[in-house]
CSV table of C-alpha atoms in Angstrom, one decimal:
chain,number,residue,atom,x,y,z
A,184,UNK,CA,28.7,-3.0,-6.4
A,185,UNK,CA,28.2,-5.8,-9.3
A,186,UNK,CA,26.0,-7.7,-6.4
A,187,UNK,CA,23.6,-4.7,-5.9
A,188,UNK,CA,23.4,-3.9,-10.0
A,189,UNK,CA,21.8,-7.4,-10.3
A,190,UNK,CA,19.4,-6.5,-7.2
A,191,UNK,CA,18.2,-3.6,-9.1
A,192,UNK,CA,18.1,-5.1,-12.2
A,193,UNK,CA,16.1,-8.1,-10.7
A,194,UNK,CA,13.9,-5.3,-8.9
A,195,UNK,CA,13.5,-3.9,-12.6
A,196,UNK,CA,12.3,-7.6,-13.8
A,197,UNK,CA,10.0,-7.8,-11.2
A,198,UNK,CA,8.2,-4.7,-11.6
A,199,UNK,CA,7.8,-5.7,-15.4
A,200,UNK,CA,6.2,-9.0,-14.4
A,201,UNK,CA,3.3,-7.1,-11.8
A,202,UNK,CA,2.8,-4.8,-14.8
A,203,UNK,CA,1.8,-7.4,-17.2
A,204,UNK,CA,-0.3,-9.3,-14.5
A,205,UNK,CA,-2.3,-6.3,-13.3
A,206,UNK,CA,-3.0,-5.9,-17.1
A,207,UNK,CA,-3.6,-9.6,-17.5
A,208,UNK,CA,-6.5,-9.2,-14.4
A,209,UNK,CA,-10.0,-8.4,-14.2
A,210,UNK,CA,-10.1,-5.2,-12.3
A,211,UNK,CA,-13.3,-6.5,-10.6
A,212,UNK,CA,-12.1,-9.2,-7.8
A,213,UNK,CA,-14.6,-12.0,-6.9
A,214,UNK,CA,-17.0,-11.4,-9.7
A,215,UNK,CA,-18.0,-14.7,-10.5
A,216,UNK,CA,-20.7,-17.1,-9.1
A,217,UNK,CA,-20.8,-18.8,-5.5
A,218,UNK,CA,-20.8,-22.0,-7.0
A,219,UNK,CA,-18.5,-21.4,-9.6
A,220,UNK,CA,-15.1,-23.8,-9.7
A,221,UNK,CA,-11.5,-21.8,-9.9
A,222,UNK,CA,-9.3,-23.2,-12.6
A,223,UNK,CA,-5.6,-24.2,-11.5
A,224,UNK,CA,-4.3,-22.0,-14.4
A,225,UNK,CA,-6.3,-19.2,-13.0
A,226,UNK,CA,-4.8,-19.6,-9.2
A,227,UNK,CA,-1.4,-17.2,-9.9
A,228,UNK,CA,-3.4,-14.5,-11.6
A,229,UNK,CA,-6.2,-14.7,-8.7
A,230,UNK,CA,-3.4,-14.3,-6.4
A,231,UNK,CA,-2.3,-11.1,-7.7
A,232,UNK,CA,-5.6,-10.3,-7.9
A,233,UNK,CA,-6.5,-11.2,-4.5
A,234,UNK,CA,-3.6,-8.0,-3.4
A,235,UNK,CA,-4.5,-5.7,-5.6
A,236,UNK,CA,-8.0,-5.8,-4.4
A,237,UNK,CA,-6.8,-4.9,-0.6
A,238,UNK,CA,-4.9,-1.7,-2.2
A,239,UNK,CA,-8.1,0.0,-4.2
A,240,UNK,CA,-11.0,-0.6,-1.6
A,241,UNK,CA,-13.4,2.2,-2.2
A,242,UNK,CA,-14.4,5.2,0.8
A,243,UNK,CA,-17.3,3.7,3.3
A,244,UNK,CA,-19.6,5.4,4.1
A,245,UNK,CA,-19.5,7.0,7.7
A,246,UNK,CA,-22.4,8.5,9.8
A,247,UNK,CA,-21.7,11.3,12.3
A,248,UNK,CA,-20.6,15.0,11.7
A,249,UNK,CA,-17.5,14.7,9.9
A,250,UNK,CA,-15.2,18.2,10.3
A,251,UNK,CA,-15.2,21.1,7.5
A,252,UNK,CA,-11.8,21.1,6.0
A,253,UNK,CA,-10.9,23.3,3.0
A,254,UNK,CA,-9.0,20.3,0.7
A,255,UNK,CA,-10.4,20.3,-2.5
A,256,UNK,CA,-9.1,16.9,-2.6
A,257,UNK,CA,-8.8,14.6,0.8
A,258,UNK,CA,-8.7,10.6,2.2
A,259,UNK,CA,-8.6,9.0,6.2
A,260,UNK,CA,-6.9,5.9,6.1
A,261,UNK,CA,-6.2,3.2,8.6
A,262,UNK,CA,-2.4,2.1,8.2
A,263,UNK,CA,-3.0,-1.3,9.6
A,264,UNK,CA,-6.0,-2.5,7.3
A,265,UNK,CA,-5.7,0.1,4.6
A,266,UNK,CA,-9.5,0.8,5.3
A,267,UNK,CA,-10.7,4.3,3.9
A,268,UNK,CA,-12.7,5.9,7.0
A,269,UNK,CA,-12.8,9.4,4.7
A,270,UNK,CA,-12.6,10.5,1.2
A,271,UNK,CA,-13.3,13.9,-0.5
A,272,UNK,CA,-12.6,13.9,-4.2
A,273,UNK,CA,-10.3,10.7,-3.2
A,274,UNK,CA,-9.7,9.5,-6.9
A,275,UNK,CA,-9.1,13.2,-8.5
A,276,UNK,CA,-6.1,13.3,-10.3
A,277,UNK,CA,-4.1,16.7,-8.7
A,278,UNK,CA,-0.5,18.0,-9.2
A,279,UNK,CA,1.0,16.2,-6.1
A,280,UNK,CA,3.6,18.6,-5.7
A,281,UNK,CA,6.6,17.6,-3.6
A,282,UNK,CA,4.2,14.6,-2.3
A,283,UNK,CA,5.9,12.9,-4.9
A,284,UNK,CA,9.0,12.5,-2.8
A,285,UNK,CA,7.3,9.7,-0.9
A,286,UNK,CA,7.9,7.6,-4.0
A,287,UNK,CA,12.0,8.9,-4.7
A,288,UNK,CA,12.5,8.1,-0.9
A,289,UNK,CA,10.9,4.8,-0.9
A,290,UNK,CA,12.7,3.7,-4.2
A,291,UNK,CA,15.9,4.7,-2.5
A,292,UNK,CA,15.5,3.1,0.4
A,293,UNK,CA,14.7,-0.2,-1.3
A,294,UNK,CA,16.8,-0.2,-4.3
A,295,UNK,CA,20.3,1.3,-2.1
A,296,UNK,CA,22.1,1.1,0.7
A,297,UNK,CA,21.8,4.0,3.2
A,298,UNK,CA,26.1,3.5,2.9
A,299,UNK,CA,26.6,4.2,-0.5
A,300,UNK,CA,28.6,7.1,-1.7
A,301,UNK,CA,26.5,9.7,-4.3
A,302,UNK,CA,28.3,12.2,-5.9
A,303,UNK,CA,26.1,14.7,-6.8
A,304,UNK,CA,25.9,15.3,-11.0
A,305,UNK,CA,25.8,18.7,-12.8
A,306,UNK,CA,22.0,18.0,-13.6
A,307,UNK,CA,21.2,17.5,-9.8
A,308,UNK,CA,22.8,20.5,-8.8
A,309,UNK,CA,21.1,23.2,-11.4
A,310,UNK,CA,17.3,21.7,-10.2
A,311,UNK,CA,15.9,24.6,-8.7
A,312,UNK,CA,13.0,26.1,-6.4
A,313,UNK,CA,13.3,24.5,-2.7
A,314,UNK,CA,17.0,23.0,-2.7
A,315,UNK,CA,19.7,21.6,-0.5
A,316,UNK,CA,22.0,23.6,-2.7
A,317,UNK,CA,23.6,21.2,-4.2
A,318,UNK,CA,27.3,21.7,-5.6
A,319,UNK,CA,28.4,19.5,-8.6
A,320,UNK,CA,31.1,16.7,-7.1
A,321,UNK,CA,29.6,17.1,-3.8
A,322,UNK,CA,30.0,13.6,-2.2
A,323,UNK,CA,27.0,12.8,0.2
A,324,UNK,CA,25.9,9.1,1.7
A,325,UNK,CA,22.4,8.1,0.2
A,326,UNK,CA,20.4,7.8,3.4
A,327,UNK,CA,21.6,11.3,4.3
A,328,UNK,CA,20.9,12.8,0.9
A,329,UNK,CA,17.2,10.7,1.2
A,330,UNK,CA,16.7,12.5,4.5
A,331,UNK,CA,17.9,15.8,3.0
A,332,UNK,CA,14.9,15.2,0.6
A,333,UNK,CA,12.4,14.4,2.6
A,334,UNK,CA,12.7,16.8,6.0
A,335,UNK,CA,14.0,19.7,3.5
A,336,UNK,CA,12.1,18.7,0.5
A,337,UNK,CA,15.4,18.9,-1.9
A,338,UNK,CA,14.6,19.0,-5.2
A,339,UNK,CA,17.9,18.6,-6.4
A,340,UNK,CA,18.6,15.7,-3.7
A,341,UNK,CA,15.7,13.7,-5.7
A,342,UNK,CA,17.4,13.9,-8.9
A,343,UNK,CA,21.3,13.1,-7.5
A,344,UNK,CA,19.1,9.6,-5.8
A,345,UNK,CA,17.8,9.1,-8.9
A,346,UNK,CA,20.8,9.2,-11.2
A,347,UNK,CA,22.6,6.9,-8.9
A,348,UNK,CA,20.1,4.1,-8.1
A,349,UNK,CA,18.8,4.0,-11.8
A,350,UNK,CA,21.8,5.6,-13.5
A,351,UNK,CA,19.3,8.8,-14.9
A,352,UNK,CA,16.6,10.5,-13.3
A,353,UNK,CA,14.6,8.8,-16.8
A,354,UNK,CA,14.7,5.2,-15.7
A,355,UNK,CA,14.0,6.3,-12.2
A,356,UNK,CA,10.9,7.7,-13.4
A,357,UNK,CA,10.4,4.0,-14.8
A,358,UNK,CA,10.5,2.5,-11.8
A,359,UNK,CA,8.5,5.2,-9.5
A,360,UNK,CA,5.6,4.8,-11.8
A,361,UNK,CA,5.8,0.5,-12.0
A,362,UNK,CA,6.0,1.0,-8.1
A,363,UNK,CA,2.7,3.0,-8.3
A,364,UNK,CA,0.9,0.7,-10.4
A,365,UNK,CA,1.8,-2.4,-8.4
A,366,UNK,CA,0.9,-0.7,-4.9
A,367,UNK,CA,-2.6,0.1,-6.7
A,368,UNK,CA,-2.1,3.7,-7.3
A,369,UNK,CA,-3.9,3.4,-10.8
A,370,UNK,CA,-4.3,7.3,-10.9
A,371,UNK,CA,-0.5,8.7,-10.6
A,372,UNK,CA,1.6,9.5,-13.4
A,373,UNK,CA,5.1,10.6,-12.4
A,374,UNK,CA,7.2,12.7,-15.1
A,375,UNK,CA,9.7,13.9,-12.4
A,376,UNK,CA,10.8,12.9,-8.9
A,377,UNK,CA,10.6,16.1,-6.8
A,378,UNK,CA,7.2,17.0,-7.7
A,379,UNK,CA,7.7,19.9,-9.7
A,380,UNK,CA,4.7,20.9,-12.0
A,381,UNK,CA,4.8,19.4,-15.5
A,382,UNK,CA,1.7,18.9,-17.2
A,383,UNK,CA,1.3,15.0,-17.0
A,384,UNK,CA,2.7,14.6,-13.7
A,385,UNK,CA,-0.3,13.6,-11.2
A,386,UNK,CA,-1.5,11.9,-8.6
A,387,UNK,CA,-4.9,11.5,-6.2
A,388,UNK,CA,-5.3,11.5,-2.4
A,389,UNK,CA,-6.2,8.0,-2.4
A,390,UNK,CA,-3.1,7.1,-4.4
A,391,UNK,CA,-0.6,9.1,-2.5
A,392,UNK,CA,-2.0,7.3,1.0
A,393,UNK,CA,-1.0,4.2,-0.9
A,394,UNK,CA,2.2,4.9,-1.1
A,395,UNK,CA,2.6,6.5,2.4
A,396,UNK,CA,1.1,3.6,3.6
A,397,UNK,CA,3.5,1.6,2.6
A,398,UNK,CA,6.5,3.6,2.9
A,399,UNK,CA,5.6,4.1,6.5
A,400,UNK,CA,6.0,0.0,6.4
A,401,UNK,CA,9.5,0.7,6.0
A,402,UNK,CA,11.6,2.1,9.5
A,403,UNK,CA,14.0,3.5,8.0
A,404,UNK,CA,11.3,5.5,5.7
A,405,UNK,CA,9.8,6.0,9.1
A,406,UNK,CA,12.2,7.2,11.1
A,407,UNK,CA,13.7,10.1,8.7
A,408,UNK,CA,9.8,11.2,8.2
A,409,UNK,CA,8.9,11.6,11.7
A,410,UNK,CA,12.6,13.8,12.3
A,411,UNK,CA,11.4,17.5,13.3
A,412,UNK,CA,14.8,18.5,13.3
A,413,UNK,CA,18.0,16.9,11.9
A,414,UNK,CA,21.7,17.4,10.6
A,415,UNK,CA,23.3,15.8,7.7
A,416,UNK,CA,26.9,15.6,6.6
A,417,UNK,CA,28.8,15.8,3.5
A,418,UNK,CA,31.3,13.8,2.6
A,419,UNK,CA,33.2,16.2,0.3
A,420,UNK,CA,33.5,18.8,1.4
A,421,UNK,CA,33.3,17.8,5.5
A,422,UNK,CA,30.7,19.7,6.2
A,423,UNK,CA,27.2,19.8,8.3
A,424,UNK,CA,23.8,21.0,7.3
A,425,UNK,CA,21.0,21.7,9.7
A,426,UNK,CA,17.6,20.9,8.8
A,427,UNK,CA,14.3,21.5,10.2
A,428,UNK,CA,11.2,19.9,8.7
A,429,UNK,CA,8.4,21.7,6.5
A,430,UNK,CA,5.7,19.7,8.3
A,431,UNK,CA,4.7,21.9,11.4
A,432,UNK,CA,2.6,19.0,11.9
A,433,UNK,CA,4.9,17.6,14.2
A,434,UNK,CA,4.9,20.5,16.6
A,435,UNK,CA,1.7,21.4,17.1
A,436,UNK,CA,0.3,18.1,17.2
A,437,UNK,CA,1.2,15.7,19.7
A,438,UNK,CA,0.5,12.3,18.2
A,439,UNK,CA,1.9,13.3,14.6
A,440,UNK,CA,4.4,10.9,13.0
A,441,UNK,CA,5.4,11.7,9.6
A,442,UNK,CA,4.8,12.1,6.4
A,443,UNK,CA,5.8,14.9,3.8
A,444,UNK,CA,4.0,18.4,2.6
A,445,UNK,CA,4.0,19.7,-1.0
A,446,UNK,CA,3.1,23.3,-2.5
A,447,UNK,CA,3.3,24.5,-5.6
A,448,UNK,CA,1.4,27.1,-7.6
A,449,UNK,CA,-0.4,24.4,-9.2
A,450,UNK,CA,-1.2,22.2,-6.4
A,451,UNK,CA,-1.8,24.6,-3.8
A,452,UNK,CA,-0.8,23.5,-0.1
A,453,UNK,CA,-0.7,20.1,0.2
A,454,UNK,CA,0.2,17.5,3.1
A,455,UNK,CA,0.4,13.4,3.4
A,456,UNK,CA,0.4,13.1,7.3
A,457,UNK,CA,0.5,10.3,10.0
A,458,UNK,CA,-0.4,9.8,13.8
A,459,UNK,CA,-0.2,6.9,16.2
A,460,UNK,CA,-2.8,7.1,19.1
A,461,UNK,CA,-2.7,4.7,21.7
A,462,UNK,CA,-1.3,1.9,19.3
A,463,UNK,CA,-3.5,2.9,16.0
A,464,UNK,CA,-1.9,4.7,13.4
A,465,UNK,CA,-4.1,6.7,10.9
A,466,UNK,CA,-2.6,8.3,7.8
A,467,UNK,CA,-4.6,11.7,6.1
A,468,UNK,CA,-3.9,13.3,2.9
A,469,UNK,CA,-5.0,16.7,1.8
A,470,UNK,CA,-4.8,18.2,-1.2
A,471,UNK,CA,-5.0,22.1,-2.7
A,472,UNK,CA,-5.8,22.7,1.3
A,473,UNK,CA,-5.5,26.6,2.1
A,474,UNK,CA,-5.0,25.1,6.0
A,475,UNK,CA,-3.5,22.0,5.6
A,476,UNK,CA,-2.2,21.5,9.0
A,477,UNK,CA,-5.7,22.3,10.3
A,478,UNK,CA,-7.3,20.4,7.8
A,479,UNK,CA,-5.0,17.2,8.6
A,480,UNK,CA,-5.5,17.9,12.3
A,481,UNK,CA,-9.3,17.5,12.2
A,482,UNK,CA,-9.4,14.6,10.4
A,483,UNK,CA,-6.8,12.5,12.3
A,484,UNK,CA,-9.0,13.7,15.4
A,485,UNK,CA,-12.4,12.5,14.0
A,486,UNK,CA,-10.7,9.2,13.1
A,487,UNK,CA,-9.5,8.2,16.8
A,488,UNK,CA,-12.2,9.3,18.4
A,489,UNK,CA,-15.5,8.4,15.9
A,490,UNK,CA,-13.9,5.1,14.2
A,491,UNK,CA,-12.5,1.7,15.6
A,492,UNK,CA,-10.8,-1.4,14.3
A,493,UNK,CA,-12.6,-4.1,14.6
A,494,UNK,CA,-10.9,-7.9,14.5
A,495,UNK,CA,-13.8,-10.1,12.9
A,496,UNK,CA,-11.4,-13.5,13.1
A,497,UNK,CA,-8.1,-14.3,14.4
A,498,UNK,CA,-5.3,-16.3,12.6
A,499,UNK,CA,-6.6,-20.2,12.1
A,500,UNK,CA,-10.0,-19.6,13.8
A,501,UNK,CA,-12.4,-22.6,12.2
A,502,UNK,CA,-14.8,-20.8,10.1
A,503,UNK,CA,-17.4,-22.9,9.1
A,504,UNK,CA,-17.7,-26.5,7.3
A,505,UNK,CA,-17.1,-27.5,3.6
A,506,UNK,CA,-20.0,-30.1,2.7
A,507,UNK,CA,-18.4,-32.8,0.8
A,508,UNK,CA,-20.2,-35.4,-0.6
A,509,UNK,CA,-19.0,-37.5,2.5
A,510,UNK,CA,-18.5,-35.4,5.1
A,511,UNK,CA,-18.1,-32.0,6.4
A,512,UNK,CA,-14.8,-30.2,6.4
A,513,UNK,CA,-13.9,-27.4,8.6
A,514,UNK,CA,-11.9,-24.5,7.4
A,515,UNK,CA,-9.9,-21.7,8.6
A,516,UNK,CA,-8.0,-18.8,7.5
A,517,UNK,CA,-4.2,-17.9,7.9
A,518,UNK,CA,-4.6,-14.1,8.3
A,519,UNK,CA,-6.5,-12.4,10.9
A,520,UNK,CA,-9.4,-10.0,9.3
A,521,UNK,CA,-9.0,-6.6,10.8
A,522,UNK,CA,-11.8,-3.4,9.7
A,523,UNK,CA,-11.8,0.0,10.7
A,524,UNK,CA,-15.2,1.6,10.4
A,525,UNK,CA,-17.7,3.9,12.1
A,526,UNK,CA,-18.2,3.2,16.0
A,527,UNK,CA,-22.1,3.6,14.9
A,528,UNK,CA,-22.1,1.9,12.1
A,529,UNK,CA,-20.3,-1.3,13.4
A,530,UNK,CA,-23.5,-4.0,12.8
A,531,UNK,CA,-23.4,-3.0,9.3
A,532,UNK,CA,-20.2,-5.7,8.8
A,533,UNK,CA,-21.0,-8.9,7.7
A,534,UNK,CA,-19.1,-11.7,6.6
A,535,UNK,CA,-19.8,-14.1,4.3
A,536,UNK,CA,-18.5,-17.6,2.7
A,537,UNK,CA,-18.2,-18.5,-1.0
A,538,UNK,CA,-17.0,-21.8,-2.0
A,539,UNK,CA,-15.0,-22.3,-4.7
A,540,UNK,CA,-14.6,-25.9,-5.4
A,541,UNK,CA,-17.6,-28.5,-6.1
A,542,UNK,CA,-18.3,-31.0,-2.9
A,543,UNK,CA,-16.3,-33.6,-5.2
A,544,UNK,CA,-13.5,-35.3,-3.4
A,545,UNK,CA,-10.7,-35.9,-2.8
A,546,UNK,CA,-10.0,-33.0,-0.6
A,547,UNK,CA,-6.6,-32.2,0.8
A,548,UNK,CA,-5.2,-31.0,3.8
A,549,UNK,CA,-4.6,-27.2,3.7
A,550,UNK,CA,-6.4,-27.0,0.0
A,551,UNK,CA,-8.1,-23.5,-0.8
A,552,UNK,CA,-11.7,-24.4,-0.8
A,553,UNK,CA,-13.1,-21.0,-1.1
A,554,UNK,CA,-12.8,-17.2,0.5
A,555,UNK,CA,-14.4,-15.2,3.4
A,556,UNK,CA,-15.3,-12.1,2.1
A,557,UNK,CA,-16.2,-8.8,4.9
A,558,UNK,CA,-19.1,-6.9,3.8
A,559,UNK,CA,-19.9,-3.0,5.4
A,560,UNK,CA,-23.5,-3.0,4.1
A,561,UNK,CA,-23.4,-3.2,0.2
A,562,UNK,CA,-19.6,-3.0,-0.3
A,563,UNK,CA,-17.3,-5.0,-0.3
A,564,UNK,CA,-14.2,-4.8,2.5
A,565,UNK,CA,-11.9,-7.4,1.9
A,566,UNK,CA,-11.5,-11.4,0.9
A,567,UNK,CA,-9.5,-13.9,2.7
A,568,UNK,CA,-8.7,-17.4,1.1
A,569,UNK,CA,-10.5,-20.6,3.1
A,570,UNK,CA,-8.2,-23.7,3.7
A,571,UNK,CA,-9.0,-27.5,4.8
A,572,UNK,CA,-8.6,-28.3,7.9
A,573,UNK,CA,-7.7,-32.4,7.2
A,574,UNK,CA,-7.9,-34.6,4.2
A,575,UNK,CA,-11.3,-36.5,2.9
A,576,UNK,CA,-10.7,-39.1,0.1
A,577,UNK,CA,-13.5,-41.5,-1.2
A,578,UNK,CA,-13.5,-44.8,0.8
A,579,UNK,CA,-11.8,-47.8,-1.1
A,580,UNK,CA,-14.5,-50.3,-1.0
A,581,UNK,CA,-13.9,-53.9,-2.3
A,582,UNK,CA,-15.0,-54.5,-5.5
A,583,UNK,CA,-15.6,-58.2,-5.7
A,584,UNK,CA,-16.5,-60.1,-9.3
A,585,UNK,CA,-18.8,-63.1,-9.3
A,586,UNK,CA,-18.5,-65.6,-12.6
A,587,UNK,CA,-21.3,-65.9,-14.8
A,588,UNK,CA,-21.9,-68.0,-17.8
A,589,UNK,CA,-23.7,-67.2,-20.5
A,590,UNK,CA,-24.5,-70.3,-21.3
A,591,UNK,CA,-23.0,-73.3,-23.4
């Protein structure tokens, strides 16, 4: 127990530290010159910077005849590469409803064991509207309870994970919206963790596929998410619960994985929703949608069959040459650059190199001498770092000193 207080206490200091170097960044990645030289004091925060710019890539534009849904508020995404094939009102800050869950299960899964005991607090138990029912003293393991809040949507489950991983649902809350920030989500504002309506508690499309995508990065946030139909068990008393999930989703849709609905008054029907087809998983989120599961359905569909990922280079592919002053030096990448896009609009992706470091030597062996950035017409995709290939160091040439007099 005193071993996993530190982790989440360490997890806390962390959080802190993206917070004040997301605030120490230029929102803008890569605006600077082509022949412009990074600073070594500037390396950590371009780093950071380099992460965050993956998270918040903007919609592209698609061609073809994309399906009538009635979302007032709705993003496509490709789970792999984090591309954004459609968006509708993407960054339009809604009540996210039980959507928020995503976020209370992720925290619990990362910050607890699925072992660990939760008794269940006075406060949990009176939450009301959708409900596991919830007795005070109850005793429950936390993976249980975290699947009893996510295929159930318990309200009160979300507040018993809450008080036990942060010790109140307050400094959960904390940590939810620090998680937000740092995964990009620059448009959610979390004042409870069920979802709830409060008046400042928010969230957009594009954010909440943030966060799906990277719960669904998680198995065990996987697994629970794709469960049509599960049982829990209670510790004290001994007892079993049936559950059946509120995303029908996963019935009537063959290829459907996951994720979590919402509705509230406020929010209207809402669904975060994710489907593998033959190896490509795509991740939808609809928001205020009067038929969500149709909505979610026709979208998923358009994205296998109208979009494609495309692989532009593979891990240390050569990449083109850095012209020192003596010779040239090829350089490669250490991540493979994966797009989704349009099938039609596939020749509109472009790639381009930008060095960062003047043709001055030395140069070392694995040194960042710039970045490969992906292009889909006139926005920018992504940026990958450019390393050396081998070293280059000025010859040592023999300086040799002949006597002179200047006379007697």
């Amino acid at each position: 127990m005193i071993r996993l207080k530190w982790t989440r206490a360490g997890y806390r200091v962390f959080l802190c530290i993206i917070m004040i170097s997301l605030l120490s960044v230029n929102p803008v990645y890569g605006a600077q010159s082509s022949s412009s030289v990074q600073k070594s004091s500037q390396k950590s925060l371009k780093t950071v910077q380099k992460s965050v710019s993956k998270s918040v890539k903007k919609p592209a534009e698609v061609l073809g005849v994309v399906p009538r849904i009635t979302a007032d508020a709705a993003v496509l995404m490709d789970v792999a590469t984090g591309d954004i094939l459609f968006g509708k009102q993407a960054h339009k800050r809604r009540p996210p409803a039980s959507t928020t869950k995503i976020m209370t299960a992720i925290l619990g899964l990362e910050l607890g064991r699925p072992d660990e005991i939760v008794t269940v607090s006075s406060k949990a138990a009176a939450v009301g509207e959708s409900t596991l029912n919830l007795d005070p003293g109850e005793k429950i393991n936390l993976y249980e309870l975290i699947t009893g809040a996510m295929v159930r949507s318990g309200n009160d489950a979300c507040v018993a994970i809450a008080e036990h991983i942060a010790g109140s649902e307050e400094q959960f809350l904390k940590w939810m919206n620090w998680k937000a920030l740092a995964l990009g989500a620059q448009n959610t504002n979390f004042v409870n963790t069920n979802g709830l309506p409060r008046k400042e508690h928010y969230s957009t499309a594009y954010d909440l596929a943030l966060m799906a995508r990277y719960g669904l990065q998680i198995p065990q946030f996987l697994s629970i998410t794709r469960l049509k139909e599960t049982e829990i068990h209670f510790i004290e008393p001994d007892v079993l619960m049936d559950l059946r999930n509120t995303n029908k989703l996963l019935w009537n849709y063959p290829f459907a994985d996951g994720v979590k609905t919402g509705t509230t008054t406020a929010a209207g029907k809402c669904l975060v929703a994710s489907a593998t087809k033959e190896g490509r998983q795509l991740l939808v989120v609809v928001l205020n949608a009067p038929d969500r599961f149709g909505d979610a359905k026709k979208l998923l569909e358009w994205g296998f069959e109208y979009t494609e990922t495309v692989r532009l280079t593979n891990v240390g592919e050569l990449i083109n040459e850095f012209p020192s002053v003596v010779k040239p030096v090829p350089v490669f990448i250490k991540e493979p650059i994966d797009v989704s896009v349009s099938k039609v609009e596939r020749d509109k992706l472009q790639t381009r190199v930008v060095w960062e470091k003047a043709t001055n030597l030395p140069v070392r062996a694995g040194e960042r001498l710039g970045r490969l950035e992906v292009w889909f017409g006139e926005q920018k995709l992504n940026s990958v770092p450019l390393f050396s290939e081998n070293e280059v160091v000025k010859n040592r040439s023999l300086i040799r000193l002949f006597p002179f007099s200047l006379g007697k």
